[in-house]
PDB file of C-alpha atoms in Angstrom:
ATOM      1  CA  MET L  13     102.114  87.799  95.234  1.00  0.00           C
ATOM      2  CA  THR L  14     102.723  85.060  97.697  1.00  0.00           C
ATOM      3  CA  HIS L  15     106.071  83.027  97.668  1.00  0.00           C
ATOM      4  CA  ALA L  16     104.405  80.195  95.961  1.00  0.00           C
ATOM      5  CA  THR L  17     102.989  82.149  93.103  1.00  0.00           C
ATOM      6  CA  THR L  18     106.469  83.749  92.014  1.00  0.00           C
ATOM      7  CA  PRO L  19     106.712  82.715  88.261  1.00  0.00           C
ATOM      8  CA  ASP L  20     109.969  81.065  88.714  1.00  0.00           C
ATOM      9  CA  ILE L  21     108.440  78.530  91.297  1.00  0.00           C
ATOM     10  CA  LEU L  22     105.321  78.243  89.519  1.00  0.00           C
ATOM     11  CA  ASN L  23     107.347  77.392  86.146  1.00  0.00           C
ATOM     12  CA  ARG L  24     109.383  74.966  88.008  1.00  0.00           C
ATOM     13  CA  LEU L  25     106.736  73.083  89.466  1.00  0.00           C
ATOM     14  CA  LYS L  26     104.407  73.020  86.426  1.00  0.00           C
ATOM     15  CA  ARG L  27     107.449  71.556  84.423  1.00  0.00           C
ATOM     16  CA  ALA L  28     107.941  68.991  87.255  1.00  0.00           C
ATOM     17  CA  GLN L  29     104.173  68.119  87.192  1.00  0.00           C
ATOM     18  CA  GLY L  30     104.281  67.642  83.176  1.00  0.00           C
ATOM     19  CA  HIS L  31     107.402  65.638  83.611  1.00  0.00           C
ATOM     20  CA  PHE L  32     105.742  63.335  86.223  1.00  0.00           C
ATOM     21  CA  ALA L  33     102.738  62.956  84.173  1.00  0.00           C
ATOM     22  CA  LYS L  34     104.983  61.515  81.279  1.00  0.00           C
ATOM     23  CA  ILE L  35     106.346  59.075  83.989  1.00  0.00           C
ATOM     24  CA  VAL L  36     102.915  57.918  84.930  1.00  0.00           C
ATOM     25  CA  GLN L  37     102.362  57.297  81.212  1.00  0.00           C
ATOM     26  CA  MET L  38     105.678  55.398  80.913  1.00  0.00           C
ATOM     27  CA  VAL L  39     104.557  53.078  83.835  1.00  0.00           C
ATOM     28  CA  GLU L  40     101.322  52.392  82.205  1.00  0.00           C
ATOM     29  CA  GLU L  41     103.030  51.489  79.065  1.00  0.00           C
ATOM     30  CA  GLY L  42     105.312  49.101  80.913  1.00  0.00           C
ATOM     31  CA  ARG L  43     108.573  50.758  80.152  1.00  0.00           C
ATOM     32  CA  ASP L  44     111.766  49.608  81.807  1.00  0.00           C
ATOM     33  CA  ALA L  45     112.344  50.222  85.414  1.00  0.00           C
ATOM     34  CA  LEU L  46     115.782  51.702  84.875  1.00  0.00           C
ATOM     35  CA  THR L  47     114.484  54.364  82.391  1.00  0.00           C
ATOM     36  CA  ILE L  48     111.569  55.196  84.788  1.00  0.00           C
ATOM     37  CA  ALA L  49     113.845  55.503  87.854  1.00  0.00           C
ATOM     38  CA  GLN L  50     116.081  57.904  85.905  1.00  0.00           C
ATOM     39  CA  GLN L  51     113.328  60.164  85.137  1.00  0.00           C
ATOM     40  CA  LEU L  52     111.758  60.032  88.606  1.00  0.00           C
ATOM     41  CA  GLN L  53     115.083  61.088  89.905  1.00  0.00           C
ATOM     42  CA  ALA L  54     114.950  64.189  87.481  1.00  0.00           C
ATOM     43  CA  VAL L  55     111.646  64.964  88.785  1.00  0.00           C
ATOM     44  CA  VAL L  56     112.753  64.947  92.515  1.00  0.00           C
ATOM     45  CA  ARG L  57     115.593  67.215  91.509  1.00  0.00           C
ATOM     46  CA  ALA L  58     113.189  69.548  89.755  1.00  0.00           C
ATOM     47  CA  VAL L  59     110.916  69.661  92.889  1.00  0.00           C
ATOM     48  CA  ASP L  60     114.082  69.903  95.165  1.00  0.00           C
ATOM     49  CA  LYS L  61     115.157  73.149  93.092  1.00  0.00           C
ATOM     50  CA  ALA L  62     111.664  74.746  93.462  1.00  0.00           C
ATOM     51  CA  LYS L  63     111.681  74.056  97.288  1.00  0.00           C
ATOM     52  CA  VAL L  64     115.224  75.953  97.430  1.00  0.00           C
ATOM     53  CA  ALA L  65     113.922  78.762  95.021  1.00  0.00           C
ATOM     54  CA  LEU L  66     110.740  79.151  97.472  1.00  0.00           C
ATOM     55  CA  VAL L  67     112.839  79.098 100.625  1.00  0.00           C
ATOM     56  CA  LEU L  68     115.406  81.581  99.068  1.00  0.00           C
ATOM     57  CA  HIS L  69     112.394  83.772  97.865  1.00  0.00           C
ATOM     58  CA  HIS L  70     110.959  83.551 101.458  1.00  0.00           C
ATOM     59  CA  ILE L  71     114.398  84.585 103.133  1.00  0.00           C
ATOM     60  CA  GLU L  72     114.873  87.629 100.832  1.00  0.00           C
ATOM     61  CA  HIS L  73     111.297  88.850 101.191  1.00  0.00           C
ATOM     62  CA  HIS L  74     111.253  88.754 104.798  1.00  0.00           C
ATOM     63  CA  LEU L  75     114.748  90.294 104.974  1.00  0.00           C
ATOM     64  CA  GLU L  76     113.174  93.168 102.838  1.00  0.00           C
ATOM     65  CA  GLU L  77     110.131  93.383 104.757  1.00  0.00           C
ATOM     66  CA  ALA L  78     112.091  93.743 108.298  1.00  0.00           C
ATOM     67  CA  THR L  79     114.891  96.009 106.973  1.00  0.00           C
ATOM     68  CA  GLY L  80     113.720  97.883 103.801  1.00  0.00           C
ATOM     69  CA  PRO L  81     115.036  97.639 100.342  1.00  0.00           C
ATOM     70  CA  LEU L  82     118.195  95.539 100.486  1.00  0.00           C
ATOM     71  CA  PRO L  83     121.439  97.177  98.964  1.00  0.00           C
ATOM     72  CA  ASP L  84     123.461  95.412  96.165  1.00  0.00           C
ATOM     73  CA  GLU L  85     126.096  94.150  98.579  1.00  0.00           C
ATOM     74  CA  THR L  86     123.415  92.300 100.446  1.00  0.00           C
ATOM     75  CA  ARG L  87     121.648  90.936  97.460  1.00  0.00           C
ATOM     76  CA  ALA L  88     125.346  89.762  96.289  1.00  0.00           C
ATOM     77  CA  ARG L  89     125.666  87.986  99.472  1.00  0.00           C
ATOM     78  CA  LEU L  90     122.127  86.380  99.373  1.00  0.00           C
ATOM     79  CA  ALA L  91     123.084  85.248  95.712  1.00  0.00           C
ATOM     80  CA  GLU L  92     126.306  83.511  97.230  1.00  0.00           C
ATOM     81  CA  MET L  93     124.061  81.969  99.889  1.00  0.00           C
ATOM     82  CA  ALA L  94     121.792  80.640  97.120  1.00  0.00           C
ATOM     83  CA  GLU L  95     124.664  79.250  95.083  1.00  0.00           C
ATOM     84  CA  ILE L  96     126.021  77.172  97.974  1.00  0.00           C
ATOM     85  CA  THR L  97     122.472  75.664  98.646  1.00  0.00           C
ATOM     86  CA  LYS L  98     123.099  73.352  95.505  1.00  0.00           C
ATOM     87  CA  TYR L  99     125.352  71.503  97.721  1.00  0.00           C
ATOM     88  CA  LEU L 100     122.945  70.573 100.391  1.00  0.00           C
TER      89      LEU L 100
END
């Protein structure tokens, strides 16, 4: 399984894709700019979260590849690192 096909990342991207399609429809219908901008911001956040999930999965995968199975303590530290990335 590649990083891009992990279920979590794929689900996030598919949700963003569906949401974006609805925004295109809103533009075609002439909806107001404020509503469209708010919805666009939601898609941007969803794509950013998918990107973070992809990068974190990549890091964890290659750490395990280089060192073997990760101990629970290391996984806990990685989870802490993942948690703090929401503030980037």
